[in-house]
Short mmCIF file of C-alpha atoms (C1' of nucleotides) in Angstrom, two decimals:
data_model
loop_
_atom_site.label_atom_id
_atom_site.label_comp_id
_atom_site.label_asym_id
_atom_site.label_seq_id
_atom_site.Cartn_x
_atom_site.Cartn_y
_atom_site.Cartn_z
CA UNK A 1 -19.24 29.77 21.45
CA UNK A 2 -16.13 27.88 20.74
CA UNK A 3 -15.88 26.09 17.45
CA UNK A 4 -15.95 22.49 17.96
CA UNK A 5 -13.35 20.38 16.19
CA UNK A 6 -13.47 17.28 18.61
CA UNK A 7 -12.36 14.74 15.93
CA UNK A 8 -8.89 14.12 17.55
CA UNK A 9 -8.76 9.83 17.28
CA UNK A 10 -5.37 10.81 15.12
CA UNK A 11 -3.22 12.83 16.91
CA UNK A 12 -0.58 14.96 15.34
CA UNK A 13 2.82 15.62 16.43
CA UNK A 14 2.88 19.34 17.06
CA UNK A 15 5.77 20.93 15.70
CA UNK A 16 8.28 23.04 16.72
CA UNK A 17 6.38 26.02 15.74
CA UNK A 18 3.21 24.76 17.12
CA UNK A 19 4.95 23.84 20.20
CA UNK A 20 5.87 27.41 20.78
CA UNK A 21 2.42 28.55 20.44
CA UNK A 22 1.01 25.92 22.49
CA UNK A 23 3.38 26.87 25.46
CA UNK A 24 2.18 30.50 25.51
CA UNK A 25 -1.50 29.34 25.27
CA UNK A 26 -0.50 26.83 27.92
CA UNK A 27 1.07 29.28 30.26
CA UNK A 28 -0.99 32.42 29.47
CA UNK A 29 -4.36 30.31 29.20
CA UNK A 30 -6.82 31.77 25.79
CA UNK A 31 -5.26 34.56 23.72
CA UNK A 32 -5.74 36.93 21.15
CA UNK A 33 -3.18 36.24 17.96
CA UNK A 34 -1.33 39.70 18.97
CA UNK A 35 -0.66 38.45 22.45
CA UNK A 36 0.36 35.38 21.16
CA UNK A 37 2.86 36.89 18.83
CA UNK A 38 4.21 38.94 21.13
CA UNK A 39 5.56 36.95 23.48
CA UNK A 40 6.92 34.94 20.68
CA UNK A 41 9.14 37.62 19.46
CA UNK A 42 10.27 37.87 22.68
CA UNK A 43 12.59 35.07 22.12
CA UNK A 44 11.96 34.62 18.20
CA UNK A 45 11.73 36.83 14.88
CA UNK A 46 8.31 36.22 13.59
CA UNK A 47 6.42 38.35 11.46
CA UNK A 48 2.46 38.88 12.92
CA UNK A 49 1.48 37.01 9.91
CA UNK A 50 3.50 34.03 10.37
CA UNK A 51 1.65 33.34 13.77
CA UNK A 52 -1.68 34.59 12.72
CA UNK A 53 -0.94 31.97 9.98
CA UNK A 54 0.13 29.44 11.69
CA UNK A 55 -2.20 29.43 14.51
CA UNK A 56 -5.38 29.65 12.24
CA UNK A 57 -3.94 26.38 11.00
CA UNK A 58 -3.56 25.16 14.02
CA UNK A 59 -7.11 25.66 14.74
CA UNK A 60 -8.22 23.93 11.70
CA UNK A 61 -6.10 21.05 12.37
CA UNK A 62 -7.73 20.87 15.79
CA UNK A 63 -4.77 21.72 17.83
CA UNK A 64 -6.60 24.86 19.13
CA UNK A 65 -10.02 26.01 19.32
CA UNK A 66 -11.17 29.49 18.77
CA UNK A 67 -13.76 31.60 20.26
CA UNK A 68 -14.78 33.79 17.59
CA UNK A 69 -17.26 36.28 18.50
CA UNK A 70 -15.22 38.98 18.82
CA UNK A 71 -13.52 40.57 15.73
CA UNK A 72 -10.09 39.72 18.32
CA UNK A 73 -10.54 35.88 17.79
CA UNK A 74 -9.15 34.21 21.08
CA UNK A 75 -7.26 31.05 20.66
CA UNK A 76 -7.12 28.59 23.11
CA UNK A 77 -5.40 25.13 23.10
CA UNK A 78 -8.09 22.32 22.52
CA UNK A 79 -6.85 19.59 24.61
CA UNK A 80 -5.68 19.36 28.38
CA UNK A 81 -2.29 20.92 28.40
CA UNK A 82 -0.99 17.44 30.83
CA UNK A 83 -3.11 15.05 28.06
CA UNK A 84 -0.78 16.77 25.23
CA UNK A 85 2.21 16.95 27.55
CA UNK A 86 1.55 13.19 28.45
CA UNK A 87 1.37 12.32 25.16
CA UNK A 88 4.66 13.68 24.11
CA UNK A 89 6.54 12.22 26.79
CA UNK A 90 5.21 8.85 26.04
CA UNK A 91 6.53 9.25 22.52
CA UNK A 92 9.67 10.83 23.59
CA UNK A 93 10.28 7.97 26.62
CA UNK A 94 8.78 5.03 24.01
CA UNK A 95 11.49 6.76 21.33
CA UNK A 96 14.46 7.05 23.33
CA UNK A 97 14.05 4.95 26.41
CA UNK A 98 12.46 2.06 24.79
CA UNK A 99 9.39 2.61 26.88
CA UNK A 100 10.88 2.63 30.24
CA UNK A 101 10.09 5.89 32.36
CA UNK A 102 12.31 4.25 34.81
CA UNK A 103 15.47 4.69 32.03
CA UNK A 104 14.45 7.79 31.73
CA UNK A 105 14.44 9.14 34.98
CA UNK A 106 17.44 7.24 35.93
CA UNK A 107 19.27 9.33 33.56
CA UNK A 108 17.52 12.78 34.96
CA UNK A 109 18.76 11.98 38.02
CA UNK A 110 22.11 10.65 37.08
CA UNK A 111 23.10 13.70 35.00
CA UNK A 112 22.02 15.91 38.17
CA UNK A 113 19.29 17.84 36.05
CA UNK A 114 17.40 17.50 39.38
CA UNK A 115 17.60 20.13 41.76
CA UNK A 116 17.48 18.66 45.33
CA UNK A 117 13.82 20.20 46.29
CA UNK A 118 12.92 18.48 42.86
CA UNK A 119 14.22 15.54 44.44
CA UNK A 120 12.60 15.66 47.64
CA UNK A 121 9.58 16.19 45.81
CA UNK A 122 9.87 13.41 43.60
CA UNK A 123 10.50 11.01 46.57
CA UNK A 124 7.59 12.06 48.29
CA UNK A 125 5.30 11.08 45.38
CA UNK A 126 7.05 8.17 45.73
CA UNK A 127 5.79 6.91 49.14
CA UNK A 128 2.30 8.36 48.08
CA UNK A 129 1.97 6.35 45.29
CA UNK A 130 2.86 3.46 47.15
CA UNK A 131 0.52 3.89 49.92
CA UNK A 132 -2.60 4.32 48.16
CA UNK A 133 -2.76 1.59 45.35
CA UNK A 134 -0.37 -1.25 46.87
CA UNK A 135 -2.10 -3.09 43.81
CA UNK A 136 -0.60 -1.32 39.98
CA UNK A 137 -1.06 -2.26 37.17
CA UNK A 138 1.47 -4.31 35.33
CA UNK B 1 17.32 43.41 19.02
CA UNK B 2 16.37 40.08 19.73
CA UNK B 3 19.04 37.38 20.82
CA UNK B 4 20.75 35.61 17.85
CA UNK B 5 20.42 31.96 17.25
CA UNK B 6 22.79 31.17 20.75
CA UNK B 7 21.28 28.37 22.05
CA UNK B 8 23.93 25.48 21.66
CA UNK B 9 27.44 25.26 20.13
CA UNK B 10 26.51 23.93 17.32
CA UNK B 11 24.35 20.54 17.81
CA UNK B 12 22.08 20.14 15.70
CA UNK B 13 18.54 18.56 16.93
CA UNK B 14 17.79 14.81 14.97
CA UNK B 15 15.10 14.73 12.57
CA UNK B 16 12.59 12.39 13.29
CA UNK B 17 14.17 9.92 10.44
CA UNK B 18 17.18 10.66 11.72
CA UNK B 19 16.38 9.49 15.25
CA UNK B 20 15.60 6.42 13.88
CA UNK B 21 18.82 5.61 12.27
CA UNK B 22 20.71 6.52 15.54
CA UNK B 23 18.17 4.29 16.89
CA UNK B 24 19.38 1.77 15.22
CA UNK B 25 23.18 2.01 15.69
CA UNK B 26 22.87 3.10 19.51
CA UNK B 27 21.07 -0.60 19.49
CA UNK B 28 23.75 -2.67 17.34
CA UNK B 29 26.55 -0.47 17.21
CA UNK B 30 28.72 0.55 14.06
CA UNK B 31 26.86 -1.00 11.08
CA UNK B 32 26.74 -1.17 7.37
CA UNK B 33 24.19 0.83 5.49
CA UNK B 34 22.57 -2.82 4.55
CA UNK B 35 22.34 -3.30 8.49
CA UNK B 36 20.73 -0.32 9.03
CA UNK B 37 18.15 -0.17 6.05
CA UNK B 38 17.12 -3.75 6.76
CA UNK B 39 16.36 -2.67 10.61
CA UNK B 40 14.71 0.42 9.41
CA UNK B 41 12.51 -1.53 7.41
CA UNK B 42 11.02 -4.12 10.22
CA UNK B 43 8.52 -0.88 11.12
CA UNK B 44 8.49 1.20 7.99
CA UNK B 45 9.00 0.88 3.99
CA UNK B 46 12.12 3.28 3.09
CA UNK B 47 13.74 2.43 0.10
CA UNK B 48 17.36 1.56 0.00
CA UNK B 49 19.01 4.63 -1.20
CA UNK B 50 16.93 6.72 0.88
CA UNK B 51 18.56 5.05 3.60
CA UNK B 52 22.11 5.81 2.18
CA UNK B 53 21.60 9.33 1.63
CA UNK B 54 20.33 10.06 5.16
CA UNK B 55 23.04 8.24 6.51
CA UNK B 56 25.60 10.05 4.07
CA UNK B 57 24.09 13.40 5.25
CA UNK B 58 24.56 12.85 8.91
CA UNK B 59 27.70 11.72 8.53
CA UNK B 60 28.19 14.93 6.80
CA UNK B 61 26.43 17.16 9.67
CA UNK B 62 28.44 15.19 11.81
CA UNK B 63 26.22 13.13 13.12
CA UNK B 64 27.94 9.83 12.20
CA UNK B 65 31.32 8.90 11.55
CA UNK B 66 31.86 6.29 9.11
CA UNK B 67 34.94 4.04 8.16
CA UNK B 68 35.46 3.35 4.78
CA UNK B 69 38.89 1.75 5.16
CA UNK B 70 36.42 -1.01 3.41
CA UNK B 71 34.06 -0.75 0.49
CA UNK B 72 31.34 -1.29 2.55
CA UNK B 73 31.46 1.73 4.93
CA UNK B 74 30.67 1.39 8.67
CA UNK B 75 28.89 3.97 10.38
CA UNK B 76 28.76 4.77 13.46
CA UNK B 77 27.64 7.35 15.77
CA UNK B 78 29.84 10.23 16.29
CA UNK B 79 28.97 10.87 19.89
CA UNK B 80 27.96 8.87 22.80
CA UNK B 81 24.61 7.32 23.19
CA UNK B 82 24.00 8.90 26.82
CA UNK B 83 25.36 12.05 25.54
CA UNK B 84 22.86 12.74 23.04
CA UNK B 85 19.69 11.18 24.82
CA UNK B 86 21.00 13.61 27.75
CA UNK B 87 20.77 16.66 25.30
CA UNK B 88 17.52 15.78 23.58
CA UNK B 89 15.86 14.89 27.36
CA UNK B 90 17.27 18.74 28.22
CA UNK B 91 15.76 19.88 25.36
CA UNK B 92 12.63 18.49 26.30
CA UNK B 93 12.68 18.81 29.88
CA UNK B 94 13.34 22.42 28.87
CA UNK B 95 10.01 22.74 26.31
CA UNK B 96 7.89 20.75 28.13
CA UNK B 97 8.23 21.38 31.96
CA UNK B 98 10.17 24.83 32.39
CA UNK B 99 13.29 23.15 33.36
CA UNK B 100 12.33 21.30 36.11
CA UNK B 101 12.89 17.60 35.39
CA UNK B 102 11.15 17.41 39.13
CA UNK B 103 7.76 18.05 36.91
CA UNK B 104 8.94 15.97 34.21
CA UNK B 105 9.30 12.67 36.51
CA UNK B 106 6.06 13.77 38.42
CA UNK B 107 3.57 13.36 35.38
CA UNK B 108 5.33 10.81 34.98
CA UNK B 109 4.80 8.63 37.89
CA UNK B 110 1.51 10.16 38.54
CA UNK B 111 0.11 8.66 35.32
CA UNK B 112 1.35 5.78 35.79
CA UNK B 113 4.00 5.21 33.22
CA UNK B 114 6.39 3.48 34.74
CA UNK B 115 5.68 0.17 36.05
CA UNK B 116 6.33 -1.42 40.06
CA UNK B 117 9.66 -2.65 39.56
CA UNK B 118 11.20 0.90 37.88
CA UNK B 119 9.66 2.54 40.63
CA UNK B 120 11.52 0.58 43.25
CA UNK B 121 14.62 1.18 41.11
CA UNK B 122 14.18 5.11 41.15
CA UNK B 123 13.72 4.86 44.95
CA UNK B 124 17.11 2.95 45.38
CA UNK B 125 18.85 5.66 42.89
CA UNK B 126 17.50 8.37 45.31
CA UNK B 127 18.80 6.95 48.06
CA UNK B 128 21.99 6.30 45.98
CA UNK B 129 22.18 10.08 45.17
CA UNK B 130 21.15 11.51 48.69
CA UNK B 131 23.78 9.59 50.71
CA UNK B 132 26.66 9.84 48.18
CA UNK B 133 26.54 13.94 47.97
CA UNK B 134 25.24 15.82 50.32
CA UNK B 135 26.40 18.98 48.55
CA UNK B 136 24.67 18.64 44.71
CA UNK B 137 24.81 21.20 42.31
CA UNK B 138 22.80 24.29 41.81
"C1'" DT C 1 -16.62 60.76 6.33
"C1'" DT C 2 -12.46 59.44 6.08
"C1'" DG C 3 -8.02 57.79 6.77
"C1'" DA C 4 -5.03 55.51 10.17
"C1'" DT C 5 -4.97 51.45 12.73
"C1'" DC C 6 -5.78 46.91 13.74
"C1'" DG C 7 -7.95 42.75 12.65
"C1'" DT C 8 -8.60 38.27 9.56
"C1'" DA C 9 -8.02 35.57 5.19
"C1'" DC C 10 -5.28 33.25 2.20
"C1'" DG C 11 -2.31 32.38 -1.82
"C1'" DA C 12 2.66 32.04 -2.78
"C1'" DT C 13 7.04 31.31 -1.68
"C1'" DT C 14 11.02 29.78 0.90
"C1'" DT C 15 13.27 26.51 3.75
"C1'" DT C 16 13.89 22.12 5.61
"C1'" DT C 17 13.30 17.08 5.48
"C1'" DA C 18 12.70 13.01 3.20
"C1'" DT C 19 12.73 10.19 -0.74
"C1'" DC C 20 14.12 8.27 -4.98
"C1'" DG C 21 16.32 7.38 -9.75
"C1'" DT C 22 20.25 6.66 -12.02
"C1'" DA C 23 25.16 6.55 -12.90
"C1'" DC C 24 28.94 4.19 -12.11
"C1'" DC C 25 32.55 1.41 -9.47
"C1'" DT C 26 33.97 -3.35 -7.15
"C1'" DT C 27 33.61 -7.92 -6.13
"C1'" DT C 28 32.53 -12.44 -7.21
"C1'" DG C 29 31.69 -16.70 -9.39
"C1'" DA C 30 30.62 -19.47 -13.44
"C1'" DT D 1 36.25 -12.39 -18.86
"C1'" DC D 2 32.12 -10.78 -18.15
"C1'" DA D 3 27.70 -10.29 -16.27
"C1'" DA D 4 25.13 -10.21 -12.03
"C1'" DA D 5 25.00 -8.54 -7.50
"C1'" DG D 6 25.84 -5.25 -4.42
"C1'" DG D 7 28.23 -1.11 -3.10
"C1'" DT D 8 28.66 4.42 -3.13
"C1'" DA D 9 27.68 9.10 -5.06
"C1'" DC D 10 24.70 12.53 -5.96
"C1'" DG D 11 21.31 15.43 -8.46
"C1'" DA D 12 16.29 15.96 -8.65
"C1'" DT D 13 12.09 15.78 -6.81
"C1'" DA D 14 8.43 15.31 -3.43
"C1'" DA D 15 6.50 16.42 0.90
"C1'" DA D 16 6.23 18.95 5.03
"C1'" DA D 17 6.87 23.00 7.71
"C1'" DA D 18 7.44 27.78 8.13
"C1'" DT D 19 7.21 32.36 6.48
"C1'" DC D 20 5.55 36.33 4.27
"C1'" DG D 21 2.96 39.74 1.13
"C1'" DT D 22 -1.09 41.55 0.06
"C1'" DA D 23 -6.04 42.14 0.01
"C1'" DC D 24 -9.56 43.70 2.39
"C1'" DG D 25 -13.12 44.37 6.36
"C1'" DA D 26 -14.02 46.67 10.97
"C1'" DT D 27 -13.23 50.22 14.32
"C1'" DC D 28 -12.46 54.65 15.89
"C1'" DA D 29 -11.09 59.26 16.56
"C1'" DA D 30 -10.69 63.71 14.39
#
DNA sequence: TTGATCGTACGATTTTTATCGTACCTTTGA
DNA sequence: TCAAAGGTACGATAAAAATCGTACGATCAA
């Protein structure tokens, strides 16, 4: 069973540590605390502690949940990775783009951080949008 | 081995308080230390000194650059607005969506974050873009 | 059965950020 | 001229985040 922690009405800023951790849960999907650390050191110093640390509080702060009926506890992240992801960015555009996505994306496309398949891409979801909910909100 | 601390020259990522401050002066330009404290304090209680030092500090880091031709010194921001939203939104895009500011603007218009009107405005920028270079980057 | 290995737990400590108290200088106006 | 008001400087401290050392339990192969 996974231990529940589902008391998330206050949500916590994950921090730079924490985001680390949550990416390789994110991209690697549940993990043992050895896995986790090793693909940390793959771009980071860490001592196996450190994580083990910092992921158990992690777990008790309800960023992750943990299945631990194996001696190898196995981490996984506790919310939706997109729910977490969408709640950054609507810090990050409400901090620095005073709430407009448009500003934001203006800029992304401006400074050319967009490759041109990215660009395609994004203009097709464009014309989807559009077509199926001629009504948004706003 | 593991790679050294490379990642940029030297630029140092804003604090959260930090952000703020820029914040402010990105929104009023060069200002006094009064200026600033009294914005910062329309959405949070910081005391006045606390102000001063953080400002002192960045200036310091390098963050700001301050004028004290006068007694009260002006501070302003040592590099251009754009410049460092550019950096922190490659930073992010970078964390967040592998690189790909394609998935960045995707979650974001999928969700529903930006509103009719910035929608329309990102179209027109794509079209800007697309006619204007046929030969981008990367 | 036993010791090497691998796991968790958790208290301390270090490092980084943020905050504040206080000293002391300048300006101003009564 | 002198005290109040308002400015900077800066050391200390508090708070938050990150790291590590060490204890100790389980597993497993010899």
């Amino acid at each position: 069973m996974k231990s529940e922690n589902q008391s998330s009405p206050e949500r916590a800023e994950p921090t730079k540590a924490e985001l680390d951790i949550l990416t390789v849960l994110w991209k690697h999907g549940p993990s043992t605390v050895r896995f986790v650390h090793e693909q940390l050191n793959t771009f980071k110093e860490v001592n196996y502690t450190t994580t083990l640390k910092q992921m158990q509080l992690m777990a008790e702060k309800g960023l992750l949940s943990r299945d631990e009926s194996q001696m190898k506890h196995v981490y996984g992240v506790a919310e939706e990775e997109q729910k977490t992801k969408s709640y950054l960015l609507d810090r990050f555009v409400n901090h620095l783009y005073e709430g407009s996505a448009g500003n934001l994306v203006m800029q992304l496309l401006d400074s050319k951080k967009a490759s041109k398949d990215e660009i395609k891409a994004i203009r097709a979801l464009l014309d989807k949008l559009d077509e199926e909910e001629p009504t948004t909100q706003q």
